[in-house]
Tab-separated table of C-alpha atoms and ligand atoms in Angstrom:
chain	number	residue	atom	x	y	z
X	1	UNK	CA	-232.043	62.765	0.005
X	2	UNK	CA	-234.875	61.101	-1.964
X	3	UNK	CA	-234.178	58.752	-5.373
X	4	UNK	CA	-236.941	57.674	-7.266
X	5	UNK	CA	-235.678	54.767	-9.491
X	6	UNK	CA	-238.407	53.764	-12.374
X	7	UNK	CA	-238.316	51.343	-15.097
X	8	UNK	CA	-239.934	48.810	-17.357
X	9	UNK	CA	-240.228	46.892	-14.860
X	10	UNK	CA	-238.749	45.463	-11.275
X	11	UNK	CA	-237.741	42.520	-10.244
X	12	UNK	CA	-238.141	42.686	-6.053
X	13	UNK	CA	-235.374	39.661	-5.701
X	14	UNK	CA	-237.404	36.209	-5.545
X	15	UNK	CA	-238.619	34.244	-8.555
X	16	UNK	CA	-242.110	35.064	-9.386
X	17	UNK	CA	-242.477	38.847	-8.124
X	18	UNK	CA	-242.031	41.471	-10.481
X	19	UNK	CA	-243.979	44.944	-10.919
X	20	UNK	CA	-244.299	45.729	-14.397
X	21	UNK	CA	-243.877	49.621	-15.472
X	22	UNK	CA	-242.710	50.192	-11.282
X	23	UNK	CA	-240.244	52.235	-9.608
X	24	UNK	CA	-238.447	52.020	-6.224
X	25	UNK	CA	-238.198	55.064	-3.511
X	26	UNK	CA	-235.324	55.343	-1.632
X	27	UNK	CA	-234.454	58.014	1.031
X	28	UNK	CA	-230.394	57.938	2.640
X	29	UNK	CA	-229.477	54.432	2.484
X	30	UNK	CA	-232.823	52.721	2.887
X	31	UNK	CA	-235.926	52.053	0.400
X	32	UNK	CA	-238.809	53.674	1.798
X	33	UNK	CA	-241.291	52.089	-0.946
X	34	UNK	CA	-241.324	49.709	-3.886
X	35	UNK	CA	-245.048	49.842	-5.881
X	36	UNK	CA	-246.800	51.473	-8.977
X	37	UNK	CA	-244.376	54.058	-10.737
X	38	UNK	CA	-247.331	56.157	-10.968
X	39	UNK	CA	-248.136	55.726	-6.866
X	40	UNK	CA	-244.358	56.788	-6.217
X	41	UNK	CA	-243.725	59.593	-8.693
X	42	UNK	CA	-247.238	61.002	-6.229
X	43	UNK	CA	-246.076	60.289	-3.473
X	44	UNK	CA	-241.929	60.936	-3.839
X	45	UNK	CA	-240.989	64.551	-2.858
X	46	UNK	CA	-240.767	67.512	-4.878
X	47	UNK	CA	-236.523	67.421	-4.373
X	48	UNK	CA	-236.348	63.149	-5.068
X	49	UNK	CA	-233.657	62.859	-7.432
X	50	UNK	CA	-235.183	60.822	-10.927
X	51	UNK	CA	-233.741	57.910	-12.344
X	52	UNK	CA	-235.289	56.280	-15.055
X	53	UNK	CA	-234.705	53.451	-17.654
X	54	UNK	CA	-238.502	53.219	-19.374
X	55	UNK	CA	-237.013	50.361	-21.369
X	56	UNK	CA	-235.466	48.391	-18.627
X	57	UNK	CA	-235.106	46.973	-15.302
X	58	UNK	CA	-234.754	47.438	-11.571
X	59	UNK	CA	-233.440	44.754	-9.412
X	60	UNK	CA	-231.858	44.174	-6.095
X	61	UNK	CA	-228.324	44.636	-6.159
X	62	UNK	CA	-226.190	41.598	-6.884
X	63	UNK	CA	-224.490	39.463	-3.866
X	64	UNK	CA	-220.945	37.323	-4.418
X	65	UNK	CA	-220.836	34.899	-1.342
X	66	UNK	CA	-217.390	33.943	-1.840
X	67	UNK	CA	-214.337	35.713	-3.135
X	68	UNK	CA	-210.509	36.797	-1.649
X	69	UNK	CA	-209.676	40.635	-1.836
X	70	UNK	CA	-206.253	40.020	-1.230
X	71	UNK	CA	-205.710	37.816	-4.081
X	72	UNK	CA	-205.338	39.999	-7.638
X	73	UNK	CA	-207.068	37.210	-9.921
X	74	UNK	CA	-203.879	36.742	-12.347
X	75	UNK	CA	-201.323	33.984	-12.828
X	76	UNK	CA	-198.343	34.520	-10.120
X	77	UNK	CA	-200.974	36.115	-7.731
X	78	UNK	CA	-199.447	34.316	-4.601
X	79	UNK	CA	-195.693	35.354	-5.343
X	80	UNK	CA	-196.962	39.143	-5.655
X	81	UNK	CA	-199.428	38.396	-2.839
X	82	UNK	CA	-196.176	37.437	-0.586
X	83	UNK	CA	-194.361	40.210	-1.615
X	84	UNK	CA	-196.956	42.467	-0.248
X	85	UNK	CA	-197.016	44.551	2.486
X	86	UNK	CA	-199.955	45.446	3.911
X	87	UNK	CA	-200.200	48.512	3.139
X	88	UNK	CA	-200.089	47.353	-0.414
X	89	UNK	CA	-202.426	45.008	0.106
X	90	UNK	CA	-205.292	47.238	1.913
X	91	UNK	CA	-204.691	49.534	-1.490
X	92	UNK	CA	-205.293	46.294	-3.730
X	93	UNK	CA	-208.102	45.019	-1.576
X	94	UNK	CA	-210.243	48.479	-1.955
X	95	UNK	CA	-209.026	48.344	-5.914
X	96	UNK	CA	-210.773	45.462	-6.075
X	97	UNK	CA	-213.673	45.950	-4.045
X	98	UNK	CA	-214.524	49.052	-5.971
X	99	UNK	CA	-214.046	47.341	-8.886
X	100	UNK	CA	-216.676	44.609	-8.223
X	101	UNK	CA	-219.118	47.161	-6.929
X	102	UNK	CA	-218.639	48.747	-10.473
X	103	UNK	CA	-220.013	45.393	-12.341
X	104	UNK	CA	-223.315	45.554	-9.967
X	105	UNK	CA	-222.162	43.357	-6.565
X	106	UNK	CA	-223.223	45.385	-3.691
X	107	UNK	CA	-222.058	42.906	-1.144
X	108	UNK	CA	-219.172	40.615	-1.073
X	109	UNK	CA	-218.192	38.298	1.095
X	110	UNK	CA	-214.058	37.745	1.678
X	111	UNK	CA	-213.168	34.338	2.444
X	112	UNK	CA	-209.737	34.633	4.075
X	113	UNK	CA	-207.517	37.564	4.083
X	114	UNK	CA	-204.009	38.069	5.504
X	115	UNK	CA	-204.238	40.158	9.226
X	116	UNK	CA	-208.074	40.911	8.687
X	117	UNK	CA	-206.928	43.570	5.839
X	118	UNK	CA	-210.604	43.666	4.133
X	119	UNK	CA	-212.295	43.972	7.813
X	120	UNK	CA	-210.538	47.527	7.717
X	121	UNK	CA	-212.054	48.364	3.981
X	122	UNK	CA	-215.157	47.370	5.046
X	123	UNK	CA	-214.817	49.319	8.162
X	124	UNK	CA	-213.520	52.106	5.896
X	125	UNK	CA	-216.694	51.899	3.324
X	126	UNK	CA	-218.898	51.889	6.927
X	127	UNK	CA	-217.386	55.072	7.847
X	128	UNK	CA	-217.944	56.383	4.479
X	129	UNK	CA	-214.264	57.276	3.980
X	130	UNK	CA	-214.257	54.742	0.563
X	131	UNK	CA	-216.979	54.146	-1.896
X	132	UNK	CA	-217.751	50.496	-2.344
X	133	UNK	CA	-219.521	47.270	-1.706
X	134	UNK	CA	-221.116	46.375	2.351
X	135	UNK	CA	-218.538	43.716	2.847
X	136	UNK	CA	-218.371	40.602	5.352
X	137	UNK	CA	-215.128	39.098	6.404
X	138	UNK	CA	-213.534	36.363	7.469
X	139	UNK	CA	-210.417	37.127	8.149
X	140	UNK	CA	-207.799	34.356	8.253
X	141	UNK	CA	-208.883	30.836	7.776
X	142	UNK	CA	-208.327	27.843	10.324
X	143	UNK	CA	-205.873	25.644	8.718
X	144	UNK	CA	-203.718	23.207	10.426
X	145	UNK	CA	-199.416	23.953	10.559
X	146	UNK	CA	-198.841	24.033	6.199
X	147	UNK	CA	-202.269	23.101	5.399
X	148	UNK	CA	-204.544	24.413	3.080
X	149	UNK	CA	-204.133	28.473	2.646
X	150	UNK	CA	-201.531	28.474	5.769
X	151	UNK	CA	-200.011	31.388	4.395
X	152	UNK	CA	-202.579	33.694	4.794
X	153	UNK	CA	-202.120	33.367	9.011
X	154	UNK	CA	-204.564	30.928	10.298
X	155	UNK	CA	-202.593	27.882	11.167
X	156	UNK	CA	-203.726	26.412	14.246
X	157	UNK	CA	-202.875	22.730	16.339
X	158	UNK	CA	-205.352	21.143	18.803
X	159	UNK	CA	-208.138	22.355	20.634
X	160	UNK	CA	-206.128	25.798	22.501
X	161	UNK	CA	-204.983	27.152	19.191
X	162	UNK	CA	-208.465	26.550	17.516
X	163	UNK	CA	-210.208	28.484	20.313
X	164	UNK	CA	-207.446	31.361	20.282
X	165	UNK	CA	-207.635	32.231	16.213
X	166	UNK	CA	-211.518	32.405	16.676
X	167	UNK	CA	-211.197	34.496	19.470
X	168	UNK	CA	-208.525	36.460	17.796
X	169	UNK	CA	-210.912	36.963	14.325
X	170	UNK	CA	-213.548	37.813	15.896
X	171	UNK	CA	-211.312	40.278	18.107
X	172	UNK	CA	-210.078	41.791	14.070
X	173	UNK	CA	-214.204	41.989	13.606
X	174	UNK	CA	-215.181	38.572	11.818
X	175	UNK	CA	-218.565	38.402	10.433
X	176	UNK	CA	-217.865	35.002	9.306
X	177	UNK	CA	-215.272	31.985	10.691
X	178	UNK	CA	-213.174	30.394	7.855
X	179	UNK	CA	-212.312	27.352	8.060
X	180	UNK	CA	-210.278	25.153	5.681
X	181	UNK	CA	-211.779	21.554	6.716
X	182	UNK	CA	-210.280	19.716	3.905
X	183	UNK	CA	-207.282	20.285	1.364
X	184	UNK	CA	-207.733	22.151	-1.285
X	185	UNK	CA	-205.844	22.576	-4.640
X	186	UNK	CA	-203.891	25.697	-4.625
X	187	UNK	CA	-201.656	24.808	-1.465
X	188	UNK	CA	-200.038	21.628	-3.067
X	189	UNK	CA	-198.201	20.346	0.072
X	190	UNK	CA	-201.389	20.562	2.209
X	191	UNK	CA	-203.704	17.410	2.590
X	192	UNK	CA	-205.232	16.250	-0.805
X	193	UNK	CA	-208.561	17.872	-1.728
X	194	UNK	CA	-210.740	15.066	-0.746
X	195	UNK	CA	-209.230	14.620	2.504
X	196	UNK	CA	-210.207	16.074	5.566
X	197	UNK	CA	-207.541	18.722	7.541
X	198	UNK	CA	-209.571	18.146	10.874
X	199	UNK	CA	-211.005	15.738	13.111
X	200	UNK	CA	-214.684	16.046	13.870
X	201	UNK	CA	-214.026	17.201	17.730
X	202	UNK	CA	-211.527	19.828	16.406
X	203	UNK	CA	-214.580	20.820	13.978
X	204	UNK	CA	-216.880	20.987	16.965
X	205	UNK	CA	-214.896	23.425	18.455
X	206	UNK	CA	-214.014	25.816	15.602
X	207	UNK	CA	-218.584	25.808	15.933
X	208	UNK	CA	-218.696	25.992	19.202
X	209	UNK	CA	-216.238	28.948	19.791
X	210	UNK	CA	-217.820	30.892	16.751
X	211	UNK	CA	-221.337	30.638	18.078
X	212	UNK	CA	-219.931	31.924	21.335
X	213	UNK	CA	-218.508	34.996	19.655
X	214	UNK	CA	-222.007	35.117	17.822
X	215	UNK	CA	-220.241	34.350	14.449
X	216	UNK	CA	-221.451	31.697	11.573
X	217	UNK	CA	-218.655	29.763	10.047
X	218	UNK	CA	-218.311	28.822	6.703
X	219	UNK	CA	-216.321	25.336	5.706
X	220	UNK	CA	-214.144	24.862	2.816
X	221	UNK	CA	-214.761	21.192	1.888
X	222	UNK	CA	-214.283	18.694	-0.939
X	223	UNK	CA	-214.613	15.373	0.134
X	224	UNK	CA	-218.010	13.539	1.555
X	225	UNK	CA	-216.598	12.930	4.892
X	226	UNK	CA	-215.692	16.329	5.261
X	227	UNK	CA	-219.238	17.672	3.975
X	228	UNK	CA	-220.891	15.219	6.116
X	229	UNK	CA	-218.546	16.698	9.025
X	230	UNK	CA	-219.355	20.324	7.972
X	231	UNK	CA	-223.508	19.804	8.268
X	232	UNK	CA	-223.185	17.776	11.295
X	233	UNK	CA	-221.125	20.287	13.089
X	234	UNK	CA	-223.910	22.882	11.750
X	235	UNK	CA	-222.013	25.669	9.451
X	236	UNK	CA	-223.626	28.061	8.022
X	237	UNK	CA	-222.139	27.413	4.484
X	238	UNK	CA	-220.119	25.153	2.743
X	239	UNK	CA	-217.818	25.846	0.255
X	240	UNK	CA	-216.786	24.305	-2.983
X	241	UNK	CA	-218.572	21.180	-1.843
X	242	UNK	CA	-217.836	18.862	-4.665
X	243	UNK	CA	-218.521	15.549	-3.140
X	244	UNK	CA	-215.367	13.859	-3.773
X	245	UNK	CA	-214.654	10.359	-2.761
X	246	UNK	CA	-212.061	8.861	-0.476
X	247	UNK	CA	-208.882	8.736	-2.816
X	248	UNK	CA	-210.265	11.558	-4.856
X	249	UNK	CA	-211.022	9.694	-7.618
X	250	UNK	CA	-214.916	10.094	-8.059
X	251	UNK	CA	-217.944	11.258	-6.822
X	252	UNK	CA	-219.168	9.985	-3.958
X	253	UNK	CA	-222.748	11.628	-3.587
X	254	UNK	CA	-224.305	10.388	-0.426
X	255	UNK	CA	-228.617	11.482	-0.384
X	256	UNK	CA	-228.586	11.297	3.826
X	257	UNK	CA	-226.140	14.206	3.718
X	258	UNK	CA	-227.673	16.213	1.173
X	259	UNK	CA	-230.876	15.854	2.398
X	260	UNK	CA	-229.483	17.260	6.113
X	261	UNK	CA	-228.172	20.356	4.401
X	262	UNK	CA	-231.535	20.855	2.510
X	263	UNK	CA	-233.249	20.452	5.667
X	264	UNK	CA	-230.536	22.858	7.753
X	265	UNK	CA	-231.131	25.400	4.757
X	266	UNK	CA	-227.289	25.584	4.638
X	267	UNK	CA	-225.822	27.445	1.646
X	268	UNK	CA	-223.837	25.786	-0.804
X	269	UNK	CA	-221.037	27.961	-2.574
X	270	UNK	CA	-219.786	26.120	-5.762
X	271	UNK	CA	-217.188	28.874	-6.449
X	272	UNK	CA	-216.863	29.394	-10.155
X	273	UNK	CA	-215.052	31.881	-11.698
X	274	UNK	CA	-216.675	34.802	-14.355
X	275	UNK	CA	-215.191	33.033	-17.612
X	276	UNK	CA	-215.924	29.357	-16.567
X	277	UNK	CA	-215.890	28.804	-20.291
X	278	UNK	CA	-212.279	29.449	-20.641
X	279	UNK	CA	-211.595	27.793	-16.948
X	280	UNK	CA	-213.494	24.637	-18.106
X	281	UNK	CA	-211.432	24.447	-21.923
X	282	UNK	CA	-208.029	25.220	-20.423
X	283	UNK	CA	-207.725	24.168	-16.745
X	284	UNK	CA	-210.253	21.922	-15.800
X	285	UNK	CA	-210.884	19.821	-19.012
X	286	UNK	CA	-214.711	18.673	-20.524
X	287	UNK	CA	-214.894	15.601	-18.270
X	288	UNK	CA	-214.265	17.207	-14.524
X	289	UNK	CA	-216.584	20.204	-16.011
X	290	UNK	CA	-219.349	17.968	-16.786
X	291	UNK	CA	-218.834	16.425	-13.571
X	292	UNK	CA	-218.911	19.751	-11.292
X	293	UNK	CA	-222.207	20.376	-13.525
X	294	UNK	CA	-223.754	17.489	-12.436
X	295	UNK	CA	-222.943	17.923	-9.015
X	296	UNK	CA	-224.631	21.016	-9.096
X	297	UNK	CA	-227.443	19.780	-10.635
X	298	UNK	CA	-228.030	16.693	-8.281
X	299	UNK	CA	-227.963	19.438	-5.454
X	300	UNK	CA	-230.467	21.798	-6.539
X	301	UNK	CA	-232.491	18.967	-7.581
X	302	UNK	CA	-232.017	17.777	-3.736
X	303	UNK	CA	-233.733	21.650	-2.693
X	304	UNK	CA	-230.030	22.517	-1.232
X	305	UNK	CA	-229.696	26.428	-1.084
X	306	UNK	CA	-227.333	27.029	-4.047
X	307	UNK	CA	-225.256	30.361	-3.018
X	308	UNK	CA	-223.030	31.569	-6.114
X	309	UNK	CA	-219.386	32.729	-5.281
X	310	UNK	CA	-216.746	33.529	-7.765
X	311	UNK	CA	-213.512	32.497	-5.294
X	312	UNK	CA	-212.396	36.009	-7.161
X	313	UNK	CA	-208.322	36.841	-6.266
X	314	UNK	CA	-207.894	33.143	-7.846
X	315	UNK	CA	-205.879	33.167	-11.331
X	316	UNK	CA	-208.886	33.954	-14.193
X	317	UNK	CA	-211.209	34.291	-11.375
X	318	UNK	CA	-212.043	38.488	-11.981
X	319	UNK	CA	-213.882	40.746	-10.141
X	320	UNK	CA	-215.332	42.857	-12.715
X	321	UNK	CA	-218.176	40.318	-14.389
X	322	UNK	CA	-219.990	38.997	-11.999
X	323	UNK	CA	-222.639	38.630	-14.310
X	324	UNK	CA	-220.413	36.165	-16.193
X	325	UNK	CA	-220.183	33.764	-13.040
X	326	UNK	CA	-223.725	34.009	-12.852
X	327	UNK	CA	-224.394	32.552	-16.268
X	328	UNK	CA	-223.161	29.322	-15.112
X	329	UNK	CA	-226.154	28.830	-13.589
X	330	UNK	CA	-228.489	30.060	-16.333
X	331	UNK	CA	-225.958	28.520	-19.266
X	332	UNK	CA	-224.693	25.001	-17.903
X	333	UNK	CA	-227.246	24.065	-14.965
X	334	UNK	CA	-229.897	25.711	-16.901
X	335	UNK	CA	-231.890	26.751	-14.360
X	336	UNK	CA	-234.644	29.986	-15.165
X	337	UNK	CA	-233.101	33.800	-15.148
X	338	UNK	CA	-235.461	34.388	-12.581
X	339	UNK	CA	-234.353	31.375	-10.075
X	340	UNK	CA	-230.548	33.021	-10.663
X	341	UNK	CA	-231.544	36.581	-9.675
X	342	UNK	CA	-233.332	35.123	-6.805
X	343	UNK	CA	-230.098	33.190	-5.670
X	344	UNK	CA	-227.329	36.409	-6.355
X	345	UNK	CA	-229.658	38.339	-4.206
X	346	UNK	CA	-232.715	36.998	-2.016
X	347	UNK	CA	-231.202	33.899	-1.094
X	348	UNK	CA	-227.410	34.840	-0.674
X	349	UNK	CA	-228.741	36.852	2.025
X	350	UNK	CA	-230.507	34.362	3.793
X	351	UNK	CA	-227.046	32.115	3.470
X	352	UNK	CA	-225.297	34.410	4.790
X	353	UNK	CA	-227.560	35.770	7.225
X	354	UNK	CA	-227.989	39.562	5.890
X	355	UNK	CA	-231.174	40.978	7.191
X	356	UNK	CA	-232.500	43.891	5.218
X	357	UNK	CA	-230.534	42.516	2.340
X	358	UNK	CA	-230.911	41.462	-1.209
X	359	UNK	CA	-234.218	42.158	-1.835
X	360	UNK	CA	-236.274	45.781	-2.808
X	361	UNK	CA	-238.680	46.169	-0.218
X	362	UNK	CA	-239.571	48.950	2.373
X	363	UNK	CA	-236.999	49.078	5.265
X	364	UNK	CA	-234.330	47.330	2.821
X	365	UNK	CA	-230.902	48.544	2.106
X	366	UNK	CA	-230.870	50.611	-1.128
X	367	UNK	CA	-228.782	48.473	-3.034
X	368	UNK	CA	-229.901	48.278	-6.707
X	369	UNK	CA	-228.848	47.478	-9.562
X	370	UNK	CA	-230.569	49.199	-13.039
X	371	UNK	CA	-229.875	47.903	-16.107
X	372	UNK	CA	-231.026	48.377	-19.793
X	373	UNK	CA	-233.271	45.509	-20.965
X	374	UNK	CA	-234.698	42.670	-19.543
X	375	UNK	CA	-232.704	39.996	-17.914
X	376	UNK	CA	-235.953	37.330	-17.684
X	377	UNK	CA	-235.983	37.378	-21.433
X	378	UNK	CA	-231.921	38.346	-21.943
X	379	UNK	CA	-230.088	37.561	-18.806
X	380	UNK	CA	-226.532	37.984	-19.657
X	381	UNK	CA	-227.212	40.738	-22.581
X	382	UNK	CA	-229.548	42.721	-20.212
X	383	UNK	CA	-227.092	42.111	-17.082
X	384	UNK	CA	-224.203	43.601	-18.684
X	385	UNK	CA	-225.700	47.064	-19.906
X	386	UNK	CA	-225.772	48.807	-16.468
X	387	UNK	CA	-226.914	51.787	-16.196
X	388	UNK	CA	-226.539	53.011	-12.488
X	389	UNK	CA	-225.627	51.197	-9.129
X	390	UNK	CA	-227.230	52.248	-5.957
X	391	UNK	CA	-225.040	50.735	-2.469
X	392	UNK	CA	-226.760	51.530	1.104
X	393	UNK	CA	-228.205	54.729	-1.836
X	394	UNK	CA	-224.631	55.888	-2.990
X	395	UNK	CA	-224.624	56.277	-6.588
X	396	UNK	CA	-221.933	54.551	-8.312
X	397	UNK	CA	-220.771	54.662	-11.849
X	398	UNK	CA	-220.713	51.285	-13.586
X	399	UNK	CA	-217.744	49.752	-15.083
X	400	UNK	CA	-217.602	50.763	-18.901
X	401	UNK	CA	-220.190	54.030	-18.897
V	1	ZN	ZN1	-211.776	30.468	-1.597
C-alpha cells in the first residue's frame, strides 16, 4: 500500500535540509520518494492513502539510543523488577515499547535486559505479531560477580566467562554488547562510579569476542580512565560518559581522549531522563547539573557525536516524552532545533550503526513522525502535537489523540 504524507514542510533528518510545502511517498515499509508535494501527489498512485498537515511538519521518526524495557521508570522499580517473572516482564517490556512508539520514537535501543526478554519483543514486532518500535538489544550486561547491574544476569570473572556471556548474547540475538566498565550509581555495593569494573585486557576481550560475533559494544563509563579504556579498546558508544576523576570528586576532562572519540566518530550517550528539570531540582542538585551541562558542552564543542538516550525504566526516567529528553539539548546546551533533530534521528543511526535509518530518503525505512507546527521555530510546542506516527509504514496512533 501507498502513503503520501504532505506538509508545510519536511525536515529529511540533518541540519540544513528541509523541503518547504513537500511530502514523502512511502509504499509497505519503505519510502519510495521524498520531493515537491506537487511532484508526488503526480506521481503517487490513484489508491495512495493521503495524509496531510498543510500547517505542519514531516520528519524522520525519532531514535532513543539508550533506555531499559525491563525497568518500569517509578520509585521501587527494582523490588517489582525482582519480583517479576518473565512472563511479566515480556508483558511490561512491550507496554512500554508501545508506549514510547506512541510519543514518536521509532527505534529504541535496550541497554540490558534480564534473559534477552526485549530481543523476543523485538523479534515479536519483526514478525509483525506486536505493533511497536524496530528495537536493538543488548541483552544482559558484562558486569563482574555484584558489580554494577549484576542482577540483571551478566556477571562474569576472567577472560573464559567474558568470552562465554558474549557468545551466549549473541546466541539470545544481541545487536549490541553491554558492558558495565565502571560502577555506576544504582547498584550501591558495586565499584564507585568513577572507578573502573575491568582491566584493560579483560576490556580487549569483551571487543574482541563481539567483533567476532559481528556485534558493536557499547560501554557504560564514568570515570576518565575508564573512557580512555572504552575508545582505546574501540566501542562503538559510550555511555553516560561524565568524565569523572579518580576519587570521584571532579571532573577530570582530558582533550587527547576526547579528541580520539571525535576522530573514531564514537557516539556519546549522556542519558538524561524526559523531566531533567525535576531530576536536576530534586535528585541531582544545581551544582552537579551545571556540571553534567558543561560536560556536554565541552564535548560537542570537541565535534564528539552526541547520541541522546533517556536510560528510560530508571525512577522519573518515562517513556512517553521523549520530546522532553530532547529539550535538554535545545534548553540547557542550547544547541539549534535543527542540530537536535539531526542527532534523535540522522546521527543516532550512524552511532548505532542503522543503515536505512533515521533519515527520509528513497530506500529508507518509513519511519516518520508528523506533527502540527514547526519544531525549527517551536521545538518542544511543535514536537508534542503529533499527529500520526509511521514505523517500517505502520500507522500508529499517538499518545493523547
Ligand atoms: Zn542504562
Amino acid at each position: 500500500m501507498q502513503q503520501l504524507i504532505s506538509a508545510g514542510q519536511v525536515l529529511i533528518g540533518p541540519a540544513g535540509q528541509r523541503i518547504a510545502d513537500g511530502a514523502v511517498l512511502t509504499e509497505g515499509e519503505t519510502i519510495v520518494a521524498v520531493g515537491p508535494r506537487a511532484d508526488l501527489e503526480a506521481r503517487s498512485g490513484a489508491n495512495a492513502q493521503h495524509h496531510s498537515v498543510p500547517d505542519g511538519t514531516v520528519l524522520p521518526g525519532l531514535i532513543n539510543a539508550h533506555v531499559h524495557l525491563c525497568w518500569d521508570g517509578d520509585f521501587g522499580f527494582l523490588d517489582r523488577y525482582k519480583a517479576a517473572d518473565d512472563a511479566d516482564l515480556l508483558l511490561g517490556i512491550a507496554g512500554r515499547a508501545q508506549q514510547a512508539l506512541r510519543s514518536g520514537v521509532t527505534t529504541l535501543r535496550d541497554l540490558g535486559d534480564r534473559n534477552g526478554l526485549a530481543l523476543r519483543v523485538r523479534d515479536a514486532i519483526d514478525r509483525g505479531d506486536l505493533a511497536g518500535p524496530r528495537l536493538l538489544g543488548s541483552g544482559p550486561p558484562l558486569t563482574p560477580p555484584k558489580g554494577h547491574c549484576w542482577f540483571l544476569g551478566g556477571e562474569v570473572a576472567g577472560t573464559e566467562q567474558i568470552r562465554e556471556r558474549v557468545q551466549r548474547n549473541a546466541a539470545l540475538g544481541a545487536d549490541v554488547i553491554k558492558v558495565m566498565l565502571s560502577g555506576g550509581e544504582m547498584t550501591p555495593e558495586s565499584a564507585p562510579t568513577w572507578q573502573s569494573q575491568f582491566s584493560v585486557d579483560d576490556l580487549a576481550v569483551v571487543v574482541e569476542e563481539a567483533t567476532a560475533a559481528g556485534l558493536p559494544v557499547a560501554a557504560h563509563a564514568h570515570g576518565t580512565g575508564a573512557i580512555a579504556a572504552a575508545v582505546e579498546a574501540g566501542v562503538s558508544t559510550i555511555e553516560h560518559c561524565s568524565w569523572q576523576s579518580e576519587g570521584g570528586r571532579g571532573t577530570d576532562f582530558r582533550e587527547d581522549v576526547a579528541d580520539e572519540i571525535a576522530r573514531r566518530s564514537t557516539g556519546v550517550c549522556h542519558a538524561y531522563p524526559p523531566d531533567w528539570r525535576s531530576f536536576e531540582q530534586f535528585v541531582v542538585g544545581e551544582e552537579r547539573a551545571a556540571a553534567a551541562a558543561a560536560r556536554v558542552r565541552w564535548m560537542d564543542q570537541r565535534g564528539i557525536r552526541l547520541v541522546p538516550g533517556t536510560d528510560a525504566g530508571l525512577p522519573t526516567s518515562t517513556f512517553n516524552d521523549y520530546v522532553g529528553a530532547l529539550t535538554y539539548y535545545t534548553d540547557k546546551i542550547g544547541l539549534p532545533p535543527e542540530r537536535v533533530v539531526e542527532l534523535a534521528t540522522t546521527g543516532a543511526a550512524r552511532a548505532l550503526g542503522l543503515h536505512r535509518v533515521g533519515q527520509l530518503a528513497a530506500g529508507f525505512a518509513a519511519d516518520l513522525l508528523a506533527v502540527d507546527g514547526d519544531p525549527l521555530a517551536d521545538f518542544a510546542g511543535a514536537l508534542r502535537q503529533q499527529r500520526l506516527i509511521l514505523a517500517r509504514g505502520r500507522e500508529i496512533t499517538p499518545e493523547g489523540r
